[in-house]
Structure formats: C-alpha cells, structure tokens
Short mmCIF file of C-alpha atoms in Angstrom, two decimals:
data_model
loop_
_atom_site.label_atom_id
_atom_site.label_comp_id
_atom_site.label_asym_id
_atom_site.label_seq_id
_atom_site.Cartn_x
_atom_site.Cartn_y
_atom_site.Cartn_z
CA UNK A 1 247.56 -28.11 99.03
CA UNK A 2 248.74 -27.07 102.55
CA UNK A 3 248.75 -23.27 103.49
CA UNK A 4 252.64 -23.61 104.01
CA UNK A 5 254.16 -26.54 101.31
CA UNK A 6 256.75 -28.99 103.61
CA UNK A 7 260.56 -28.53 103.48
CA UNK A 8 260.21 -31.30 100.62
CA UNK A 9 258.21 -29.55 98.39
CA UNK A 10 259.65 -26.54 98.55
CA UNK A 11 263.21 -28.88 97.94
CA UNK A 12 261.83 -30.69 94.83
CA UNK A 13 261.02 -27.11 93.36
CA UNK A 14 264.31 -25.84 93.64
CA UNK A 15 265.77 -29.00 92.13
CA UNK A 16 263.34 -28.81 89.19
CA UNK A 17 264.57 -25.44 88.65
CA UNK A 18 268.29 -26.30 88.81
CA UNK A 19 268.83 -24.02 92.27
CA UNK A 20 270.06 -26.73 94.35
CA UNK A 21 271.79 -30.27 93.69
CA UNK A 22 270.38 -33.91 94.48
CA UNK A 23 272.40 -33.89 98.21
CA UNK A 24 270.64 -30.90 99.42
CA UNK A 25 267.53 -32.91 100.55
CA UNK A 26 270.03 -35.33 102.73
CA UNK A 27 271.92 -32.04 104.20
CA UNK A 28 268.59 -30.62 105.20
CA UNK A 29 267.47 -33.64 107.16
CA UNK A 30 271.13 -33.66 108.76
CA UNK A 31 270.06 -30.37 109.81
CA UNK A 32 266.44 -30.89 111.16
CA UNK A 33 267.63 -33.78 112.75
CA UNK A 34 270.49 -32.27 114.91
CA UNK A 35 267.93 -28.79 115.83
CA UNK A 36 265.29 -31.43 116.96
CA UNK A 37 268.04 -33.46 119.14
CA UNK A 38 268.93 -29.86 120.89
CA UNK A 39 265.23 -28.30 121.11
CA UNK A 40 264.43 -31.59 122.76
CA UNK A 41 267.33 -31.92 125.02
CA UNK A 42 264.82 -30.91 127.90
CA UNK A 43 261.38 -31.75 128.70
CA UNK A 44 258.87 -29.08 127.99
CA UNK A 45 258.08 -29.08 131.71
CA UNK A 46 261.38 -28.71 133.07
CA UNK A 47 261.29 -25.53 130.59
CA UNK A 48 257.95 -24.62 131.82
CA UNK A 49 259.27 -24.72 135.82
CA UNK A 50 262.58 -22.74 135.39
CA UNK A 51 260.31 -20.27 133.50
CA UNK A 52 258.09 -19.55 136.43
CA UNK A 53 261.24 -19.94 138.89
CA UNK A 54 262.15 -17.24 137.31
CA UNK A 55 259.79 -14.71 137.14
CA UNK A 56 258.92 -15.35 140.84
CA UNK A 57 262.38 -14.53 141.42
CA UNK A 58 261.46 -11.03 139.82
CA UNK A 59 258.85 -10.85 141.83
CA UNK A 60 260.39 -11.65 144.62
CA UNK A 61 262.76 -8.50 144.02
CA UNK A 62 260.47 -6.23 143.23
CA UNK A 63 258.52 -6.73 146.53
CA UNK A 64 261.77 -5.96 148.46
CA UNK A 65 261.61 -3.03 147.21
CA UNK A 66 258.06 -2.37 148.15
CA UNK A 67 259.23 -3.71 151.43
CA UNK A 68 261.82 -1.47 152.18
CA UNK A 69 259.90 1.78 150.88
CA UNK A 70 261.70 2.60 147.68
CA UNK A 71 258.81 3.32 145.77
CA UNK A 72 258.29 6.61 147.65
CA UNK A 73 261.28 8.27 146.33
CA UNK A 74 260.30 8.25 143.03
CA UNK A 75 263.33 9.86 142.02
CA UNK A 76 265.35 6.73 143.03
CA UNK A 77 262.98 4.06 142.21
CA UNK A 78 263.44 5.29 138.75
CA UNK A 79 267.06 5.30 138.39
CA UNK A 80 266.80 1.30 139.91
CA UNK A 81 264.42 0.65 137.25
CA UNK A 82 267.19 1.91 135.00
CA UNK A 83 269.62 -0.26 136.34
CA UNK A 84 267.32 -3.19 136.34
CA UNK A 85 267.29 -2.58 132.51
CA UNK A 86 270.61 -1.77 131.70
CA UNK A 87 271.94 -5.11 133.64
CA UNK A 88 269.20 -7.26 133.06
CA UNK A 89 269.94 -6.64 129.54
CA UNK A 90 274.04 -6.84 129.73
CA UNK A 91 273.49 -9.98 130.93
CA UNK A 92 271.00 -11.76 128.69
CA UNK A 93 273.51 -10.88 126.00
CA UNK A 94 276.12 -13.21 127.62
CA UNK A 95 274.29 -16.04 129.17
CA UNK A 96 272.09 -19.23 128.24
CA UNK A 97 269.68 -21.33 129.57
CA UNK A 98 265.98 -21.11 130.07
CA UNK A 99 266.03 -19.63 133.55
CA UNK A 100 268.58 -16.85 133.52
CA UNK A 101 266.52 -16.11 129.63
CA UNK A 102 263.24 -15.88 131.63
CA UNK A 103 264.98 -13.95 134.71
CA UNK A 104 266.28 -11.55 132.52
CA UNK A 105 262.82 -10.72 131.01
CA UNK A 106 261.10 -10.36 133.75
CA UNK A 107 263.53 -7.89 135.24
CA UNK A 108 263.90 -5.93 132.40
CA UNK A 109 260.09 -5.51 131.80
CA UNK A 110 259.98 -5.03 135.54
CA UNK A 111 262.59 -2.35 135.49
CA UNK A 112 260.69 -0.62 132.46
CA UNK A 113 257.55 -0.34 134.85
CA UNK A 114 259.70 0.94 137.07
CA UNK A 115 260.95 3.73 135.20
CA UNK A 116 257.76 4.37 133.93
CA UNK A 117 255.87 4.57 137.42
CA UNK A 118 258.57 6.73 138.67
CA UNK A 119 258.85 9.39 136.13
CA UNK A 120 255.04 9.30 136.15
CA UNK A 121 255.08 10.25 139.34
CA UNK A 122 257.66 12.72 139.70
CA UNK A 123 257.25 14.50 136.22
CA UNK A 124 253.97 13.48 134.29
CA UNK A 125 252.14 10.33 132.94
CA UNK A 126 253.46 11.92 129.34
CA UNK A 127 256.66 11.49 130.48
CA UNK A 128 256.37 8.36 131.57
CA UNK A 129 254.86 6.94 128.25
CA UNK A 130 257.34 8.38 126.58
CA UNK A 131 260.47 6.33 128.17
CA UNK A 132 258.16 3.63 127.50
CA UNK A 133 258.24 4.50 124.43
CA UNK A 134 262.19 5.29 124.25
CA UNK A 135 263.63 2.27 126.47
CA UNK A 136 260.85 -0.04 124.00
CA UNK A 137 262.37 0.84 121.16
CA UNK A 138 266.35 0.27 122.58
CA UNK A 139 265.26 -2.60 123.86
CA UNK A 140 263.91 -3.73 120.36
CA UNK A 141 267.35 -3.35 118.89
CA UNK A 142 269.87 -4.31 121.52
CA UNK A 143 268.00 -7.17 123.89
CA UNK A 144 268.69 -10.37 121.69
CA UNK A 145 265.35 -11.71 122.38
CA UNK A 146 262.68 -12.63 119.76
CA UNK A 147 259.87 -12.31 122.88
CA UNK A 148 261.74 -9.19 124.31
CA UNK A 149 261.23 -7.72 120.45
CA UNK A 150 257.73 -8.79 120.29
CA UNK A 151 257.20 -6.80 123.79
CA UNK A 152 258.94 -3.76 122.84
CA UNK A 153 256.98 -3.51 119.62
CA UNK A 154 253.82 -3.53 121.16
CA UNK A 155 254.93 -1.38 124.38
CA UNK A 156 256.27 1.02 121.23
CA UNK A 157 253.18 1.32 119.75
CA UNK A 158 251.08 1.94 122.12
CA UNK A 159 252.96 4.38 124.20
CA UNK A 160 253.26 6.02 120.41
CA UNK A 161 249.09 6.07 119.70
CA UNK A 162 248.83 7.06 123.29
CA UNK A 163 251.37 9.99 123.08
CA UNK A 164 249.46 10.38 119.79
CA UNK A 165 246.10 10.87 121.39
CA UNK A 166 247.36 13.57 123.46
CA UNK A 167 249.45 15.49 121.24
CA UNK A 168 247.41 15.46 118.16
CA UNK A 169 244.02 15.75 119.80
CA UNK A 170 241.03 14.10 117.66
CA UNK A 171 242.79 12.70 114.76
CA UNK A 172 246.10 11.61 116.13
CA UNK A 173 245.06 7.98 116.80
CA UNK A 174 243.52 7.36 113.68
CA UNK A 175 246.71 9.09 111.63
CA UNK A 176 248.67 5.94 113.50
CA UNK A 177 246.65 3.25 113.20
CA UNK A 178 246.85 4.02 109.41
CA UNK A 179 250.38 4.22 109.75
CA UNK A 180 250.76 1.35 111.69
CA UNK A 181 248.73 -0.51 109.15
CA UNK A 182 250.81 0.70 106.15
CA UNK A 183 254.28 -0.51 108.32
CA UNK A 184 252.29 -4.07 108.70
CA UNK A 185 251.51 -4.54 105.34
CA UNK A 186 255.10 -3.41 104.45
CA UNK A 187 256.92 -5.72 106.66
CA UNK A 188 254.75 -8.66 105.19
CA UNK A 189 254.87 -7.85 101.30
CA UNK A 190 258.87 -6.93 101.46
CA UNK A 191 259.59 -10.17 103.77
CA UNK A 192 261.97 -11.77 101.58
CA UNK A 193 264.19 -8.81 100.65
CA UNK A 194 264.23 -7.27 104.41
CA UNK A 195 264.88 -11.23 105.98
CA UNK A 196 268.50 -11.20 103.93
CA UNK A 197 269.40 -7.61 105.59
CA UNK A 198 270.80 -6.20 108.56
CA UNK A 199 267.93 -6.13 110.95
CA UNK A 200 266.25 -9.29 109.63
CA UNK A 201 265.98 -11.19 112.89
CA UNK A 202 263.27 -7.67 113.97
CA UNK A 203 261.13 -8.82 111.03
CA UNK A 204 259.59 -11.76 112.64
CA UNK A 205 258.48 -10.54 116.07
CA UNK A 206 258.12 -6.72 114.79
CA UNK A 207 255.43 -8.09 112.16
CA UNK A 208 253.74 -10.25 114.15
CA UNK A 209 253.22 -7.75 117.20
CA UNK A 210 251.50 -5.15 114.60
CA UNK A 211 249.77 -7.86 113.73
CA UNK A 212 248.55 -8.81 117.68
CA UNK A 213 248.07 -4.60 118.39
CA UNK A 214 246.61 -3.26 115.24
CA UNK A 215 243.28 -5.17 115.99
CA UNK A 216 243.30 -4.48 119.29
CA UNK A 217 243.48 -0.71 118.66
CA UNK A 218 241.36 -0.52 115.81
CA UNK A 219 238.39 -2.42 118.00
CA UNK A 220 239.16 -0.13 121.13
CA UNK A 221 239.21 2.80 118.38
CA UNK A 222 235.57 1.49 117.84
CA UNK A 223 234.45 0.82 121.39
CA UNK A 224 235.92 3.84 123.07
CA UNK A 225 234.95 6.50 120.17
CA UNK A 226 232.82 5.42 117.94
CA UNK A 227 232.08 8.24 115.93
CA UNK A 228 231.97 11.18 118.32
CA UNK A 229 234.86 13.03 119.79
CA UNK A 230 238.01 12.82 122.29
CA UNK A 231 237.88 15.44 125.02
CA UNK A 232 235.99 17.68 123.38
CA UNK A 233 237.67 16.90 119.98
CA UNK A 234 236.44 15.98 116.45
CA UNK A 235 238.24 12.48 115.41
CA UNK A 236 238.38 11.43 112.14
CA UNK A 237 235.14 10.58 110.17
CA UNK A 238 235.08 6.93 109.88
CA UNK A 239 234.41 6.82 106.48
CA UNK A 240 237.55 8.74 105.71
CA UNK A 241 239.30 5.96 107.90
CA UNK A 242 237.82 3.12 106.15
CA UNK A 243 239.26 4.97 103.00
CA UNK A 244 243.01 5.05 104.12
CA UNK A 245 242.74 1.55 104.95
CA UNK A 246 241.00 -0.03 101.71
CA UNK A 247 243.88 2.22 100.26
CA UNK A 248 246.69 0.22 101.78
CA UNK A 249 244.10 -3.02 100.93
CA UNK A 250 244.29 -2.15 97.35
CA UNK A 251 248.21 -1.36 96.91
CA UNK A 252 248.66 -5.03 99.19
CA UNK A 253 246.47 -6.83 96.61
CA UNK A 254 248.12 -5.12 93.58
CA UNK A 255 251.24 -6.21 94.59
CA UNK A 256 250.36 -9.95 95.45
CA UNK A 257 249.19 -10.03 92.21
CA UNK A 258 252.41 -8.61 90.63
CA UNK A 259 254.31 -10.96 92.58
CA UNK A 260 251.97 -14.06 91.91
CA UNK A 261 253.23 -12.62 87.44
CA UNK A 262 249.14 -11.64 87.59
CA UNK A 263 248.01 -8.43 85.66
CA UNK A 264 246.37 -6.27 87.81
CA UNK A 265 244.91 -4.49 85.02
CA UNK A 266 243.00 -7.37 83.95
CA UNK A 267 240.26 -9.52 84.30
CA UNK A 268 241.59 -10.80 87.72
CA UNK A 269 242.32 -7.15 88.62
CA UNK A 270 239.32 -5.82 87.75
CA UNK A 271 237.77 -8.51 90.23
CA UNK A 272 239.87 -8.30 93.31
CA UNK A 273 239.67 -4.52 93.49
CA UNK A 274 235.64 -4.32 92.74
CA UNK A 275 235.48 -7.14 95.24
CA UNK A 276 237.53 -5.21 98.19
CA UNK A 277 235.79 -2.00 97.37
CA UNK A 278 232.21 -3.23 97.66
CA UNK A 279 233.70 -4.86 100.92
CA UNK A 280 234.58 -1.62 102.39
CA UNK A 281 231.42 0.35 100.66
CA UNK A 282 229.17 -1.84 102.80
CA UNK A 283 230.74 -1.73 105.89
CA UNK A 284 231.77 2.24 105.39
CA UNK A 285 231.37 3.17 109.28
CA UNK A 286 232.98 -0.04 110.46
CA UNK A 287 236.56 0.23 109.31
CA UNK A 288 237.37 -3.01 111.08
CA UNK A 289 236.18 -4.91 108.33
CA UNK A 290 238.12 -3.85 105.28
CA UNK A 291 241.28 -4.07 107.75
CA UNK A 292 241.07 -7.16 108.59
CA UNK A 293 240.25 -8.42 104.87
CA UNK A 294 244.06 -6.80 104.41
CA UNK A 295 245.31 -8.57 106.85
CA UNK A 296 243.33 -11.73 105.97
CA UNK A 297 245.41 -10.85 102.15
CA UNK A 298 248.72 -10.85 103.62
CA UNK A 299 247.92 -14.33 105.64
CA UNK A 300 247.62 -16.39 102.95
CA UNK A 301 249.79 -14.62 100.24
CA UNK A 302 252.98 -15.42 102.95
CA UNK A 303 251.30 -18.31 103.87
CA UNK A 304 251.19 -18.30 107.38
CA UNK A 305 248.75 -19.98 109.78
CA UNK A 306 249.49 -17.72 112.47
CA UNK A 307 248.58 -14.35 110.11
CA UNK A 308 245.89 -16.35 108.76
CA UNK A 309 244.13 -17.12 112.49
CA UNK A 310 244.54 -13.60 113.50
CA UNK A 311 243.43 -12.04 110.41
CA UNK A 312 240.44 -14.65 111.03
CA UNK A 313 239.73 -13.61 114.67
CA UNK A 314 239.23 -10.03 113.61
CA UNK A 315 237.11 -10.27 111.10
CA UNK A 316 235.15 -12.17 113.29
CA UNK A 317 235.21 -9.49 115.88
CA UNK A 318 234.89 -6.95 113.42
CA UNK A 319 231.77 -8.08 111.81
CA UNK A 320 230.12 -9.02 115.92
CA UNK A 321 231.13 -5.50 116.28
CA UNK A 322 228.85 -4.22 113.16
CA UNK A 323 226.12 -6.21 113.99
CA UNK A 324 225.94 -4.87 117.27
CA UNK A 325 226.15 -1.47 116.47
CA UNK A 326 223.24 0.58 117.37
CA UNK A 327 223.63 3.31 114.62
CA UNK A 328 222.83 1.07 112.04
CA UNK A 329 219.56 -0.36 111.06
CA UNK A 330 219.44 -4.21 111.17
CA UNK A 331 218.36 -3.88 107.38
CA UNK A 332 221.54 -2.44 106.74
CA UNK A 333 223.37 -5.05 108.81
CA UNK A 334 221.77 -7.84 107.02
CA UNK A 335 222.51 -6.20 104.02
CA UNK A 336 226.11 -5.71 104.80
CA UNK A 337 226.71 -8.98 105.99
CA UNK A 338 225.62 -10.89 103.54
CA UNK A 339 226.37 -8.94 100.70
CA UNK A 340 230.26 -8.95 102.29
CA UNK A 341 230.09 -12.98 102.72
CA UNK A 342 228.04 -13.43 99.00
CA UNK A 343 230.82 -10.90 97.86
CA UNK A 344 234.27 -12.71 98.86
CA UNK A 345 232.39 -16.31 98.07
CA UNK A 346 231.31 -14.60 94.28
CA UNK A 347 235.16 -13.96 94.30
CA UNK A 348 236.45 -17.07 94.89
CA UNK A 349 234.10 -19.09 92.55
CA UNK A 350 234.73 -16.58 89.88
CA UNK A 351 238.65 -16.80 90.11
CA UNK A 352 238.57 -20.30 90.54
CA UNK A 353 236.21 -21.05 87.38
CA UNK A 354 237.45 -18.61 85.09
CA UNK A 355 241.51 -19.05 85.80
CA UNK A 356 241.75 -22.61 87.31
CA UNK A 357 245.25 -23.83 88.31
CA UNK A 358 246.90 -26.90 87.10
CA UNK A 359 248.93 -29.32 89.67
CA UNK A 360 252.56 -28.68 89.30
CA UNK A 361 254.24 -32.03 87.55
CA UNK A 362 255.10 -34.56 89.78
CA UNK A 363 258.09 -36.96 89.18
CA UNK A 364 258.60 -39.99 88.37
CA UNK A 365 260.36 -42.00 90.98
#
C-alpha cells in the first residue's frame, strides 16, 4: 500500500460506502484533466526565467536605492520599505502571471528587510524583530500567496523565539519551541475539520513551515546551548524539555489511535506509549529525538511524503547530534541507539504480529 492511496482508491471507498454515485470517477478525471491542460500551459522553463526576471528586477530596485543614498536616512528608508509592502501586496491581489507573482514577492520580502533594517537602526534590533514579527503575521493573512504564507510563518516564528530569548531570559526559547510544537501537532491532527473553515487555505503552508523551523530551532537550541546558560541565564533543564515534548508525543499518538477506532487503553496502547517513553528515557538530554519521533507520528498518520521526509531528516540529525555529543559516554550512546532502533523495530513486529490487517475487498469487475 502507498503512503498516500490514488484519487481511485480513495473513489472506490466512497462508492462502497454509498458517499458518492458511479459518475463521480468520470467528473474527477474531467477535472484532473482540464488542471493538467492549464498547469501545463507553459513550459517549466519559461516559468523558471520570468521567476528570476523578476527578482532581479527587485534587485535591481533595491540597489537604486543604495545608489542614491537612501539607506542613510533610516527614518525614510523605512517608510519605503512600508510602501514596498503595502503596494507590492495591493497588487499581487489583483494580478496574474508568473512574473508580476514573483515580482511581487520579492518586493514585499524586500520591503520587510527594509523596514526591519531601518527601525533597527533608528530605534533598536528589538524593534526591528518585532515588525518582523507584526508585518509577518499581516502578511500571512492578507498576501494571497501559499509561498508568501509559508515565509511569513517562518519569519513569525522566529522573530517570536528571538523576541522570546530576550524577553524571557533562559527559558523563553524553550517555552516556544514547546509551544510551537503543540501548534504543529494541532494543525496536523485537526486537518480535516480546520481545511472546511474560514482560514483553511493557512493550514497548508502554516503546517508545513513549523514543520521546516521547529527542527531547525530545536538543533540550534542544541548547538548554541546545550545545557548551560544564555547570557548569564539558567535555560531549561533538558530533561524537563524532553518531558513537554514526549507529552505532546503521547496526546498525538492517543489521538491517532482514537481516530484509527483503536483503544488506547489496550494492548496496542499499552505498546505505543511504553514504546515512545523508553524512546525519550534513552535519549533524556537529547530532546531532538522524541520530537522528531512526533513528527515522524504525524507523517504517516496524514500520510504525507513531505512530513514523512522531514520528520526522517531530523531524526537523522537528531540521533548524529547524540552521538556526537561529548557529555555522554559512548556506552551510553551505543546503548541509546540501539536500544531506540531495537525499540521502534520491537514495535512494529509486535503490532504487526499480534493485530495484522486484512486487505480491504476488492471488486469484481
């Protein structure tokens, strides 16, 4: 079985269950057929042209006013970055076409810079990573863009753990990587219900830039940290870290399992959880690991490749990350490893033996 079933599948299992007629397979082709016909309608590398057309066209514009001597008055090179956003946003809203959609981005993220250098400048680098973090999330809501969104979400977030880090000296950056974590994992288990509402065109490129940043963070958490201090203050002790996140790994499993009509009090239950706690147990000071094991959870419970390769790329990081650290003895590396690896595996050939799935009935034709 494929990690995401095809458009047939998913067609003959709404017909079995009487939730669509015998004509909805033709309709959909219909459909498919006309969307390729118009995402084809121009070679890839005509696309691929007009896109950087454009954004040397940005370029060009933002070295005129280099040229000219703009950026000195920071007060005015701020309120042109402004602009830049406001129009460069106005106008996306209104036009079509690959280069004006690629012009438009790179102004507006060059006008955001802007904005961002200038009030740096003039007021404070707070204040400039916080109309990051302001014009981010407007932009997130009002630029009709699913790579504008995607942007904004991760030019959110971290202007947000940065302004975190300052404000909330020690523990502020782990209190939002645990938040941010807990927002993932609640995008990805409430997906159908929030696609069908009123912001359900955010879900897609909102999820999927947690997905990209979390990671990111959590490693430079790792790197930059470690277990000391920030300035001179105490952080959060990993441990306690690792617990908030195989927290938010437990609830994620219990509710694939509800969803999936499992018991989580049961044997199954009883397997999953040990199996994720002995996970995060072992690798106690790495808190990498158990993340990305949630993550890893949500990948293949929505079924999607993308989750699934990013989930895998951390935990691959994470674990290079373990190995390497100098803390712990290589005993206790080995130990962790393989006990994680001999763990999940232990999992899988238990579930798999003890509640094997039958092949849904195929008809006859």
């Amino acid at each position: 079985m494929s990690l995401r079933p095809s458009i047939q599948q998913v067609l003959e299992g709404l017909r079995r269950e009487g939730q669509v007629d015998t004509l909805a397979e033709s309709r959909a082709r219909t459909t498919l057929e006309v969307h390729q016909r118009i995402s084809t309608a121009s070679p890839w590398f005509v696309k691929a042209f007009a896109a950087f057309g454009a954004w040397v066209s940005a370029v060009f514009l933002l070295s005129f006013f280099v040229c000219v001597g703009l950026w000195r008055e920071e007060e005015i090179f701020t309120v042109v970055g402004l602009v830049l956003v406001v129009a460069a946003t106005a106008l996306r809203r209104f036009v079509q076409g690959v280069f004006l959609e690629q012009l438009t981005l790179a102004v507006t993220l060059a006008g955001v810079g802007t904005v961002a250098t200038g009030l740096a400048h003039f007021a404070s680098d707070d204040a400039g990573v916080g109309a990051v973090l302001v014009i981010s999330l407007a932009l997130l809501f009002v630029y009709p863009d699913a790579t504008m969104r995607f942007l904004a979400t991760l030019g959110a977030g971290g202007a947000g753990l940065y302004l975190l880090l300052r404000w909330v000296p020690g523990p502020g950056m782990d209190l939002g990587l645990l938040a941010f974590t807990g927002l993932l994992h609640w995008l990805f288990l409430q997906q159908a219900r929030l696609r069908t509402g009123r912001f359900g065109t955010l879900l897609g490129p909102v999820s999927f830039a947690l997905a990209c940043g979390l990671p990111a963070a959590m490693l430079t958490r790792l790197a930059s940290f470690g277990r000391g201090s920030i300035d001179g203050h105490v952080t959060l002790p990993l441990p306690l870290l690792t617990l908030g996140l195989t927290a938010i790994a437990l609830y994620t499993a219990w509710h694939v399992m509800r969803e999936h009509d499992l018991s989580p009090s049961g044997t199954q239950g009883a397997a999953v959880f040990a199996a994720l706690t002995l996970v995060a147990v072992l690798t106690v000071h790495t808190p990498a690991v158990i993340s990305a094991v949630g993550l890893l959870t949500l990948g293949f419970h929505r079924r999607s490749s993308l989750m699934v390769g990013i989930a895998t790329a951390f935990l691959l990081a994470s674990g290079a990350w373990y190995y390497y650290d100098l803390s712990v003895t290589l005993l206790a590396k080995a130990i962790a490893l393989a006990g994680s690896g001999l763990i999940l595996l232990g999992l899988r050939l238990f579930l798999s033996r003890r509640f094997p799935q039958t092949p849904p009935p195929v008809e006859a034709r």
